[in-house]
Amino acid sequence: MLILPKADIAPSEITPREVYAERRKFLGQAGGLALAGATLGLAGNSTQAAQPARQRIQGIVKTPYGEEEKPTPYEDVTTYNNFYEFGTSKADPAEYAHTLKTRPWTVSIEGEVKKPKRIAIEDIFKIAPLEERLYRMRCVEGWSMAIPWVGLPLKTLIQWAEPTGNAKYVEFFTLADQQQMPGVRDNILDWPYNEGLRMDEALNPLTLLAVGLYGEILPNQNGAPLRLVVPWKYGFKGIKSIVRIRFSEQMPVSSWMKASPREYGFYANVNPEVDHPRWSQASERRIGTGGLFQRRQKTLIFNGYAEQVAHLYSGMDLQRNF
Ligand SMILES: Nc1nc2c(c(=O)[nH]1)N[C@H]1C(S)=C(S)[C@@H](COP(=O)(O)O)O[C@H]1N2
Ligand SMILES: [Mo]
């Protein structure tokens, strides 16, 4: 059964709203200067109330992933976000996601597994040593970043979960709690936000379950306490704040596919030759490297990870399986 989209605003309206929001953010920053000055004497740090203290993760294994990349500044990574549970503008998640409670947090693992399980976030930290990997990230809207993620290979968690031989796909679900996530009151997407991978994509060594970035616990706006990172796919595959993982025999239908099947397919592989109806995918704008007038760079097939993942799609028509 295909669940019909609940969307009452057309996806085509989202872009203008974002342009508007960026303008609002710019104005907000200008006004914010005076405000910060006014509260300095009181709290010492005007953002303290909204942003929880940054927390370092101990014992991270450094890896050579992404050595050639220049990391996008922390400030950009944590203030230019997509997390519709907290609003549709890029500035909303940094402003509002502090209401998300990330402890206690458990992830339930169900479907085609030997035995359904629940795992606390603290125990996910203990399954295997956490690695740091700098990955290129590419949003379907045409911008990109390079982010030093901290996490464990999804493959490690899958092995721990013990899927059955019937498991052909893995599906992920975000928390959908109106109390903590104001955006969930709006019918922009069919909540909970969900995404899926084919089993071989999920087991690919590049696929990461991230718990941190820049050596620290994930900020809420980036998907705390646990989010997916699939660097050869568009950003929307990187589902945030995961509470449920389900193994299944059937291909999952993601929130974005339900909202607009013409625009969003299951695979969502970065591909400069297959344009999104509203955004060209031929080039990208790397955030934080030179303002609005910077030169765009050419987008690479599979976001530059073809050597590691192209074999997963050999013989598939990538125009049809977009
Ligand atoms: N639950 C949830 N996950 C989500 C989204 C969202 O709206 N909700 N947005 C996606 C999109 S479109 C992108 S580009 C990335 C952005 O991740 P970042 O903000 O950490 O850069 O998160 C993805 N994961
Ligand atoms: Mo995105």
mmCIF file of C-alpha atoms and ligand atoms in Angstrom:
data_model
loop_
_atom_site.group_PDB
_atom_site.id
_atom_site.type_symbol
_atom_site.label_atom_id
_atom_site.label_comp_id
_atom_site.label_asym_id
_atom_site.label_seq_id
_atom_site.Cartn_x
_atom_site.Cartn_y
_atom_site.Cartn_z
ATOM 1 C CA MET A 1 0.000 0.000 0.000
ATOM 2 C CA LEU A 2 1.277 3.427 -0.851
ATOM 3 C CA ILE A 3 0.419 5.990 1.784
ATOM 4 C CA LEU A 4 -0.658 9.252 0.209
ATOM 5 C CA PRO A 5 1.352 12.358 1.013
ATOM 6 C CA LYS A 6 -0.106 14.557 3.708
ATOM 7 C CA ALA A 7 1.724 17.527 2.279
ATOM 8 C CA ASP A 8 -0.426 20.613 2.156
ATOM 9 C CA ILE A 9 2.300 22.858 0.812
ATOM 10 C CA ALA A 10 3.753 21.949 -2.545
ATOM 11 C CA PRO A 11 7.475 21.087 -2.440
ATOM 12 C CA SER A 12 7.896 23.857 -5.020
ATOM 13 C CA GLU A 13 7.008 26.368 -2.324
ATOM 14 C CA ILE A 14 9.845 25.317 -0.089
ATOM 15 C CA THR A 15 12.637 26.985 -2.041
ATOM 16 C CA PRO A 16 11.203 30.498 -1.878
ATOM 17 C CA ARG A 17 10.557 29.977 1.835
ATOM 18 C CA GLU A 18 14.195 29.089 2.316
ATOM 19 C CA VAL A 19 15.376 32.130 0.438
ATOM 20 C CA TYR A 20 13.149 34.152 2.718
ATOM 21 C CA ALA A 21 14.534 32.388 5.780
ATOM 22 C CA GLU A 22 18.123 33.034 4.758
ATOM 23 C CA ARG A 23 17.297 36.705 4.469
ATOM 24 C CA ARG A 24 15.691 36.583 7.892
ATOM 25 C CA LYS A 25 18.789 34.874 9.285
ATOM 26 C CA PHE A 26 20.986 37.608 7.851
ATOM 27 C CA LEU A 27 18.866 40.331 9.402
ATOM 28 C CA GLY A 28 18.772 38.363 12.644
ATOM 29 C CA GLN A 29 22.537 38.287 12.845
ATOM 30 C CA ALA A 30 22.778 42.021 12.415
ATOM 31 C CA GLY A 31 20.252 42.547 15.221
ATOM 32 C CA GLY A 32 21.812 39.853 17.366
ATOM 33 C CA LEU A 33 24.990 41.841 17.918
ATOM 34 C CA ALA A 34 23.259 44.386 20.100
ATOM 35 C CA LEU A 35 21.444 41.673 22.041
ATOM 36 C CA ALA A 36 24.613 39.733 22.790
ATOM 37 C CA GLY A 37 26.180 42.867 24.208
ATOM 38 C CA ALA A 38 23.212 43.436 26.471
ATOM 39 C CA THR A 39 23.338 39.993 28.077
ATOM 40 C CA LEU A 40 27.120 39.738 28.388
ATOM 41 C CA GLY A 41 27.216 41.025 31.922
ATOM 42 C CA LEU A 42 24.501 38.602 33.016
ATOM 43 C CA ALA A 43 25.302 35.139 31.727
ATOM 44 C CA GLY A 44 28.619 35.688 30.019
ATOM 45 C CA ASN A 45 27.419 33.720 27.023
ATOM 46 C CA SER A 46 24.180 34.654 25.357
ATOM 47 C CA THR A 47 23.854 31.354 23.504
ATOM 48 C CA GLN A 48 24.340 29.197 26.601
ATOM 49 C CA ALA A 49 20.649 28.673 27.239
ATOM 50 C CA ALA A 50 19.906 27.421 23.729
ATOM 51 C CA GLN A 51 23.037 25.416 22.972
ATOM 52 C CA PRO A 52 24.091 22.642 25.355
ATOM 53 C CA ALA A 53 27.779 22.488 26.266
ATOM 54 C CA ARG A 54 30.025 20.955 23.628
ATOM 55 C CA GLN A 55 31.286 17.551 24.740
ATOM 56 C CA ARG A 56 34.422 15.812 23.474
ATOM 57 C CA ILE A 57 34.376 12.108 22.663
ATOM 58 C CA GLN A 58 37.329 10.161 24.070
ATOM 59 C CA GLY A 59 39.324 7.494 22.286
ATOM 60 C CA ILE A 60 38.402 8.195 18.668
ATOM 61 C CA VAL A 61 40.386 6.270 16.049
ATOM 62 C CA LYS A 62 41.681 8.644 13.363
ATOM 63 C CA THR A 63 41.342 7.289 9.827
ATOM 64 C CA PRO A 64 42.761 8.538 6.526
ATOM 65 C CA TYR A 65 39.270 9.033 5.037
ATOM 66 C CA GLY A 66 39.024 12.428 3.373
ATOM 67 C CA GLU A 67 42.599 13.540 4.030
ATOM 68 C CA GLU A 68 42.539 15.512 0.785
ATOM 69 C CA GLU A 69 39.447 17.493 1.765
ATOM 70 C CA LYS A 70 39.272 20.826 3.549
ATOM 71 C CA PRO A 71 36.717 20.539 6.363
ATOM 72 C CA THR A 72 33.768 22.933 6.258
ATOM 73 C CA PRO A 73 34.032 25.265 9.289
ATOM 74 C CA TYR A 74 32.240 23.991 12.428
ATOM 75 C CA GLU A 75 30.137 27.136 12.474
ATOM 76 C CA ASP A 76 28.691 26.389 9.016
ATOM 77 C CA VAL A 77 28.222 22.667 9.700
ATOM 78 C CA THR A 78 26.150 23.456 12.783
ATOM 79 C CA THR A 79 24.119 26.459 11.620
ATOM 80 C CA TYR A 80 23.208 25.610 8.001
ATOM 81 C CA ASN A 81 21.066 22.506 8.372
ATOM 82 C CA ASN A 82 18.102 20.587 7.067
ATOM 83 C CA PHE A 83 16.016 19.051 9.847
ATOM 84 C CA TYR A 84 12.364 19.642 8.999
ATOM 85 C CA GLU A 85 11.189 18.434 12.409
ATOM 86 C CA PHE A 86 12.474 21.828 13.578
ATOM 87 C CA GLY A 87 11.385 23.962 10.622
ATOM 88 C CA THR A 88 12.119 24.236 6.918
ATOM 89 C CA SER A 89 14.683 27.023 6.878
ATOM 90 C CA LYS A 90 18.414 26.370 7.156
ATOM 91 C CA ALA A 91 18.678 28.401 10.358
ATOM 92 C CA ASP A 92 15.751 26.743 12.172
ATOM 93 C CA PRO A 93 17.478 23.559 13.457
ATOM 94 C CA ALA A 94 20.292 25.465 15.187
ATOM 95 C CA GLU A 95 17.723 27.769 16.733
ATOM 96 C CA TYR A 96 15.102 25.247 17.827
ATOM 97 C CA ALA A 97 16.628 21.763 18.143
ATOM 98 C CA HIS A 98 17.746 22.362 21.736
ATOM 99 C CA THR A 99 14.293 21.114 22.818
ATOM 100 C CA LEU A 100 15.202 17.601 21.663
ATOM 101 C CA LYS A 101 16.024 15.352 24.641
ATOM 102 C CA THR A 102 18.779 12.940 23.602
ATOM 103 C CA ARG A 103 19.172 11.106 26.953
ATOM 104 C CA PRO A 104 17.860 8.592 27.769
ATOM 105 C CA TRP A 105 17.682 7.323 24.169
ATOM 106 C CA THR A 106 17.125 3.824 22.893
ATOM 107 C CA VAL A 107 17.010 2.438 19.380
ATOM 108 C CA SER A 108 14.683 -0.467 18.684
ATOM 109 C CA ILE A 109 15.746 -3.044 16.146
ATOM 110 C CA GLU A 110 12.989 -5.072 14.563
ATOM 111 C CA GLY A 111 11.602 -6.870 11.516
ATOM 112 C CA GLU A 112 13.708 -9.555 9.865
ATOM 113 C CA VAL A 113 16.051 -10.204 12.800
ATOM 114 C CA LYS A 114 16.639 -13.352 14.812
ATOM 115 C CA LYS A 115 15.289 -11.543 17.876
ATOM 116 C CA PRO A 116 13.994 -7.949 18.187
ATOM 117 C CA LYS A 117 16.282 -5.856 20.379
ATOM 118 C CA ARG A 118 16.555 -2.491 22.031
ATOM 119 C CA ILE A 119 19.891 -0.812 22.471
ATOM 120 C CA ALA A 120 20.686 2.265 24.564
ATOM 121 C CA ILE A 121 22.776 4.950 22.907
ATOM 122 C CA GLU A 122 25.530 4.451 25.495
ATOM 123 C CA ASP A 123 25.847 0.829 24.396
ATOM 124 C CA ILE A 124 26.080 1.775 20.722
ATOM 125 C CA PHE A 125 29.208 3.710 21.734
ATOM 126 C CA LYS A 126 30.641 0.443 23.095
ATOM 127 C CA ILE A 127 30.019 -1.942 20.188
ATOM 128 C CA ALA A 128 33.254 -0.959 18.442
ATOM 129 C CA PRO A 129 35.863 1.802 18.554
ATOM 130 C CA LEU A 130 34.528 5.066 17.129
ATOM 131 C CA GLU A 131 36.245 6.317 13.988
ATOM 132 C CA GLU A 132 36.712 9.787 12.568
ATOM 133 C CA ARG A 133 36.120 10.069 8.829
ATOM 134 C CA LEU A 134 36.040 13.257 6.789
ATOM 135 C CA TYR A 135 33.332 12.790 4.149
ATOM 136 C CA ARG A 136 32.114 14.993 1.313
ATOM 137 C CA MET A 137 28.382 15.613 1.756
ATOM 138 C CA ARG A 138 26.095 16.737 -1.069
ATOM 139 C CA CYS A 139 22.561 18.099 -0.676
ATOM 140 C CA VAL A 140 20.118 17.711 -3.543
ATOM 141 C CA GLU A 141 19.537 21.479 -3.321
ATOM 142 C CA GLY A 142 22.976 22.074 -4.830
ATOM 143 C CA TRP A 143 25.264 22.786 -1.883
ATOM 144 C CA SER A 144 27.924 20.630 -0.299
ATOM 145 C CA MET A 145 30.149 20.382 2.760
ATOM 146 C CA ALA A 146 33.017 18.226 4.025
ATOM 147 C CA ILE A 147 32.353 17.032 7.567
ATOM 148 C CA PRO A 148 34.632 15.150 9.996
ATOM 149 C CA TRP A 149 32.102 12.618 11.296
ATOM 150 C CA VAL A 150 32.643 10.366 14.289
ATOM 151 C CA GLY A 151 30.823 7.071 14.245
ATOM 152 C CA LEU A 152 30.845 3.366 13.663
ATOM 153 C CA PRO A 153 30.338 1.502 10.409
ATOM 154 C CA LEU A 154 26.656 0.578 10.030
ATOM 155 C CA LYS A 155 27.904 -2.893 9.137
ATOM 156 C CA THR A 156 29.111 -3.364 12.710
ATOM 157 C CA LEU A 157 25.676 -2.616 14.137
ATOM 158 C CA ILE A 158 24.000 -4.847 11.545
ATOM 159 C CA GLN A 159 26.208 -7.761 12.536
ATOM 160 C CA TRP A 160 25.345 -7.114 16.174
ATOM 161 C CA ALA A 161 21.606 -7.018 15.252
ATOM 162 C CA GLU A 162 21.677 -10.428 13.522
ATOM 163 C CA PRO A 163 19.281 -9.976 10.574
ATOM 164 C CA THR A 164 17.712 -13.092 9.033
ATOM 165 C CA GLY A 165 18.352 -14.288 5.501
ATOM 166 C CA ASN A 166 15.126 -12.536 4.426
ATOM 167 C CA ALA A 167 16.509 -9.084 5.203
ATOM 168 C CA LYS A 168 17.002 -7.358 1.840
ATOM 169 C CA TYR A 169 16.620 -3.755 3.043
ATOM 170 C CA VAL A 170 17.198 -1.695 6.182
ATOM 171 C CA GLU A 171 14.790 1.052 7.115
ATOM 172 C CA PHE A 172 15.410 3.858 9.605
ATOM 173 C CA PHE A 173 12.952 6.073 11.479
ATOM 174 C CA THR A 174 13.443 9.403 13.214
ATOM 175 C CA LEU A 175 11.711 10.290 16.463
ATOM 176 C CA ALA A 176 8.437 12.161 15.782
ATOM 177 C CA ASP A 177 7.431 13.905 18.997
ATOM 178 C CA GLN A 178 5.402 17.107 18.691
ATOM 179 C CA GLN A 179 6.402 18.116 22.219
ATOM 180 C CA GLN A 180 10.080 18.189 21.342
ATOM 181 C CA MET A 181 9.871 18.843 17.607
ATOM 182 C CA PRO A 182 7.657 21.778 16.644
ATOM 183 C CA GLY A 183 7.938 21.014 12.901
ATOM 184 C CA VAL A 184 6.129 17.704 13.341
ATOM 185 C CA ARG A 185 2.906 19.686 13.871
ATOM 186 C CA ASP A 186 3.084 20.755 10.204
ATOM 187 C CA ASN A 187 2.138 18.253 7.525
ATOM 188 C CA ILE A 188 5.198 18.904 5.355
ATOM 189 C CA LEU A 189 6.234 15.249 5.365
ATOM 190 C CA ASP A 190 4.634 11.991 6.415
ATOM 191 C CA TRP A 191 6.206 11.675 9.886
ATOM 192 C CA PRO A 192 8.135 9.918 11.221
ATOM 193 C CA TYR A 193 10.872 10.789 8.740
ATOM 194 C CA ASN A 194 12.070 7.488 7.320
ATOM 195 C CA GLU A 195 14.776 6.348 4.942
ATOM 196 C CA GLY A 196 16.095 3.062 3.659
ATOM 197 C CA LEU A 197 19.062 1.307 2.115
ATOM 198 C CA ARG A 198 19.483 -1.910 0.205
ATOM 199 C CA MET A 199 21.350 -4.440 2.340
ATOM 200 C CA ASP A 200 24.553 -4.281 0.266
ATOM 201 C CA GLU A 201 24.530 -0.464 0.486
ATOM 202 C CA ALA A 202 24.052 -0.693 4.235
ATOM 203 C CA LEU A 203 26.958 -3.130 4.540
ATOM 204 C CA ASN A 204 29.307 -1.045 2.379
ATOM 205 C CA PRO A 205 32.293 0.036 4.475
ATOM 206 C CA LEU A 206 31.620 3.733 3.708
ATOM 207 C CA THR A 207 28.197 3.732 5.389
ATOM 208 C CA LEU A 208 28.494 5.252 8.836
ATOM 209 C CA LEU A 209 26.262 5.630 11.889
ATOM 210 C CA ALA A 210 27.440 8.936 13.263
ATOM 211 C CA VAL A 211 27.371 9.929 16.927
ATOM 212 C CA GLY A 212 29.604 12.963 16.623
ATOM 213 C CA LEU A 213 31.377 15.513 14.462
ATOM 214 C CA TYR A 214 34.577 17.500 14.913
ATOM 215 C CA GLY A 215 35.531 15.104 17.732
ATOM 216 C CA GLU A 216 32.469 16.029 19.789
ATOM 217 C CA ILE A 217 29.005 14.624 20.554
ATOM 218 C CA LEU A 218 26.607 15.465 17.682
ATOM 219 C CA PRO A 219 24.846 18.789 18.106
ATOM 220 C CA ASN A 220 21.072 18.248 18.096
ATOM 221 C CA GLN A 221 20.664 20.119 14.813
ATOM 222 C CA ASN A 222 22.960 17.585 13.113
ATOM 223 C CA GLY A 223 20.877 14.622 14.257
ATOM 224 C CA ALA A 224 21.855 13.730 17.820
ATOM 225 C CA PRO A 225 22.285 11.249 19.243
ATOM 226 C CA LEU A 226 22.535 8.955 16.201
ATOM 227 C CA ARG A 227 22.266 9.647 12.464
ATOM 228 C CA LEU A 228 23.087 7.951 9.206
ATOM 229 C CA VAL A 229 25.846 9.124 6.844
ATOM 230 C CA VAL A 230 25.940 7.706 3.300
ATOM 231 C CA PRO A 231 28.472 9.895 1.511
ATOM 232 C CA TRP A 232 27.740 8.799 -2.069
ATOM 233 C CA LYS A 233 24.042 9.672 -1.737
ATOM 234 C CA TYR A 234 22.213 12.978 -1.420
ATOM 235 C CA GLY A 235 21.977 14.438 2.082
ATOM 236 C CA PHE A 236 18.338 13.488 2.635
ATOM 237 C CA LYS A 237 19.413 9.842 2.966
ATOM 238 C CA GLY A 238 21.334 10.881 6.095
ATOM 239 C CA ILE A 239 18.414 10.419 8.462
ATOM 240 C CA LYS A 240 18.789 12.076 11.857
ATOM 241 C CA SER A 241 17.882 11.216 15.453
ATOM 242 C CA ILE A 242 17.157 7.551 14.729
ATOM 243 C CA VAL A 243 14.900 5.638 17.143
ATOM 244 C CA ARG A 244 13.993 2.582 15.088
ATOM 245 C CA ILE A 245 15.796 0.322 12.621
ATOM 246 C CA ARG A 246 13.753 -2.264 10.726
ATOM 247 C CA PHE A 247 15.019 -5.013 8.441
ATOM 248 C CA SER A 248 12.622 -5.982 5.672
ATOM 249 C CA GLU A 249 12.188 -8.015 2.554
ATOM 250 C CA GLN A 250 10.480 -5.169 0.651
ATOM 251 C CA MET A 251 11.977 -1.921 -0.550
ATOM 252 C CA PRO A 252 10.948 0.812 1.921
ATOM 253 C CA VAL A 253 9.082 3.916 0.746
ATOM 254 C CA SER A 254 10.751 6.955 2.289
ATOM 255 C CA SER A 255 9.029 10.130 3.482
ATOM 256 C CA TRP A 256 10.510 12.006 0.523
ATOM 257 C CA MET A 257 9.326 9.404 -1.991
ATOM 258 C CA LYS A 258 5.814 9.695 -0.549
ATOM 259 C CA ALA A 259 5.951 13.503 -0.660
ATOM 260 C CA SER A 260 7.101 13.643 -4.282
ATOM 261 C CA PRO A 261 7.912 10.408 -6.139
ATOM 262 C CA ARG A 262 8.807 12.389 -9.262
ATOM 263 C CA GLU A 263 11.563 14.238 -7.422
ATOM 264 C CA TYR A 264 12.884 11.684 -4.961
ATOM 265 C CA GLY A 265 13.744 8.086 -5.737
ATOM 266 C CA PHE A 266 14.855 5.275 -3.474
ATOM 267 C CA TYR A 267 18.505 5.261 -4.548
ATOM 268 C CA ALA A 268 19.275 8.997 -4.390
ATOM 269 C CA ASN A 269 22.835 8.446 -5.582
ATOM 270 C CA VAL A 270 24.726 11.654 -6.315
ATOM 271 C CA ASN A 271 24.684 11.859 -10.102
ATOM 272 C CA PRO A 272 25.568 14.988 -12.108
ATOM 273 C CA GLU A 273 23.718 13.563 -15.118
ATOM 274 C CA VAL A 274 20.335 13.135 -13.469
ATOM 275 C CA ASP A 275 18.866 16.500 -12.507
ATOM 276 C CA HIS A 276 16.333 16.971 -9.771
ATOM 277 C CA PRO A 277 13.307 18.732 -11.375
ATOM 278 C CA ARG A 278 14.013 21.904 -9.415
ATOM 279 C CA TRP A 279 17.799 21.865 -9.027
ATOM 280 C CA SER A 280 20.576 20.993 -11.484
ATOM 281 C CA GLN A 281 22.906 18.347 -10.099
ATOM 282 C CA ALA A 282 25.788 19.144 -12.478
ATOM 283 C CA SER A 283 27.615 21.429 -10.066
ATOM 284 C CA GLU A 284 27.650 22.355 -6.398
ATOM 285 C CA ARG A 285 28.420 25.225 -4.057
ATOM 286 C CA ARG A 286 30.754 24.286 -1.197
ATOM 287 C CA ILE A 287 29.397 26.016 1.913
ATOM 288 C CA GLY A 288 31.677 28.346 3.833
ATOM 289 C CA THR A 289 34.357 28.859 1.223
ATOM 290 C CA GLY A 290 33.714 32.211 -0.392
ATOM 291 C CA GLY A 291 30.271 33.662 0.019
ATOM 292 C CA LEU A 292 27.523 33.878 -2.532
ATOM 293 C CA PHE A 293 29.750 34.684 -5.490
ATOM 294 C CA GLN A 294 32.172 31.795 -5.157
ATOM 295 C CA ARG A 295 32.683 29.535 -8.184
ATOM 296 C CA ARG A 296 30.647 26.380 -8.264
ATOM 297 C CA GLN A 297 32.523 23.121 -8.557
ATOM 298 C CA LYS A 298 31.595 20.177 -10.756
ATOM 299 C CA THR A 299 29.696 17.426 -9.029
ATOM 300 C CA LEU A 300 31.227 13.969 -9.314
ATOM 301 C CA ILE A 301 29.330 10.755 -9.941
ATOM 302 C CA PHE A 302 28.651 9.038 -6.588
ATOM 303 C CA ASN A 303 29.996 12.231 -4.993
ATOM 304 C CA GLY A 304 33.527 11.094 -5.823
ATOM 305 C CA TYR A 305 33.192 7.654 -4.205
ATOM 306 C CA ALA A 306 32.714 5.684 -7.455
ATOM 307 C CA GLU A 307 35.711 3.465 -6.802
ATOM 308 C CA GLN A 308 34.134 2.195 -3.593
ATOM 309 C CA VAL A 309 30.467 1.971 -4.646
ATOM 310 C CA ALA A 310 29.958 1.915 -8.439
ATOM 311 C CA HIS A 311 29.944 -1.892 -8.407
ATOM 312 C CA LEU A 312 26.759 -1.862 -6.315
ATOM 313 C CA TYR A 313 24.882 -0.509 -9.342
ATOM 314 C CA SER A 314 26.485 -2.300 -12.257
ATOM 315 C CA GLY A 315 23.872 -3.164 -14.856
ATOM 316 C CA MET A 316 21.300 -0.774 -13.369
ATOM 317 C CA ASP A 317 19.817 2.087 -15.378
ATOM 318 C CA LEU A 318 20.654 5.063 -13.143
ATOM 319 C CA GLN A 319 18.264 7.380 -15.027
ATOM 320 C CA ARG A 320 15.355 5.148 -13.999
ATOM 321 C CA ASN A 321 16.748 4.160 -10.601
ATOM 322 C CA PHE A 322 17.420 7.720 -9.467
HETATM 323 N N1 LIG B 1 14.948 13.375 10.444
HETATM 324 C C1 LIG B 1 15.455 14.120 9.463
HETATM 325 N N2 LIG B 1 16.641 13.772 8.918
HETATM 326 C C2 LIG B 1 17.183 14.518 7.916
HETATM 327 C C3 LIG B 1 16.490 15.640 7.388
HETATM 328 C C4 LIG B 1 15.245 15.991 7.996
HETATM 329 O O1 LIG B 1 14.572 16.970 7.611
HETATM 330 N N3 LIG B 1 14.777 15.210 9.019
HETATM 331 N N4 LIG B 1 17.035 16.362 6.339
HETATM 332 C C5 LIG B 1 17.988 15.646 5.476
HETATM 333 C C6 LIG B 1 18.654 16.508 4.509
HETATM 334 S S1 LIG B 1 17.722 17.060 3.187
HETATM 335 C C7 LIG B 1 19.998 16.813 4.593
HETATM 336 S S2 LIG B 1 20.785 17.691 3.372
HETATM 337 C C8 LIG B 1 20.800 16.378 5.772
HETATM 338 C C9 LIG B 1 21.498 17.572 6.388
HETATM 339 O O2 LIG B 1 22.346 17.167 7.427
HETATM 340 P P1 LIG B 1 23.160 18.276 8.237
HETATM 341 O O3 LIG B 1 22.184 19.316 8.682
HETATM 342 O O4 LIG B 1 23.818 17.559 9.377
HETATM 343 O O5 LIG B 1 24.175 18.855 7.288
HETATM 344 O O6 LIG B 1 19.992 15.771 6.776
HETATM 345 C C10 LIG B 1 19.024 14.865 6.294
HETATM 346 N N5 LIG B 1 18.395 14.171 7.392
HETATM 347 MO MO MO B 2 19.289 17.789 1.578
#
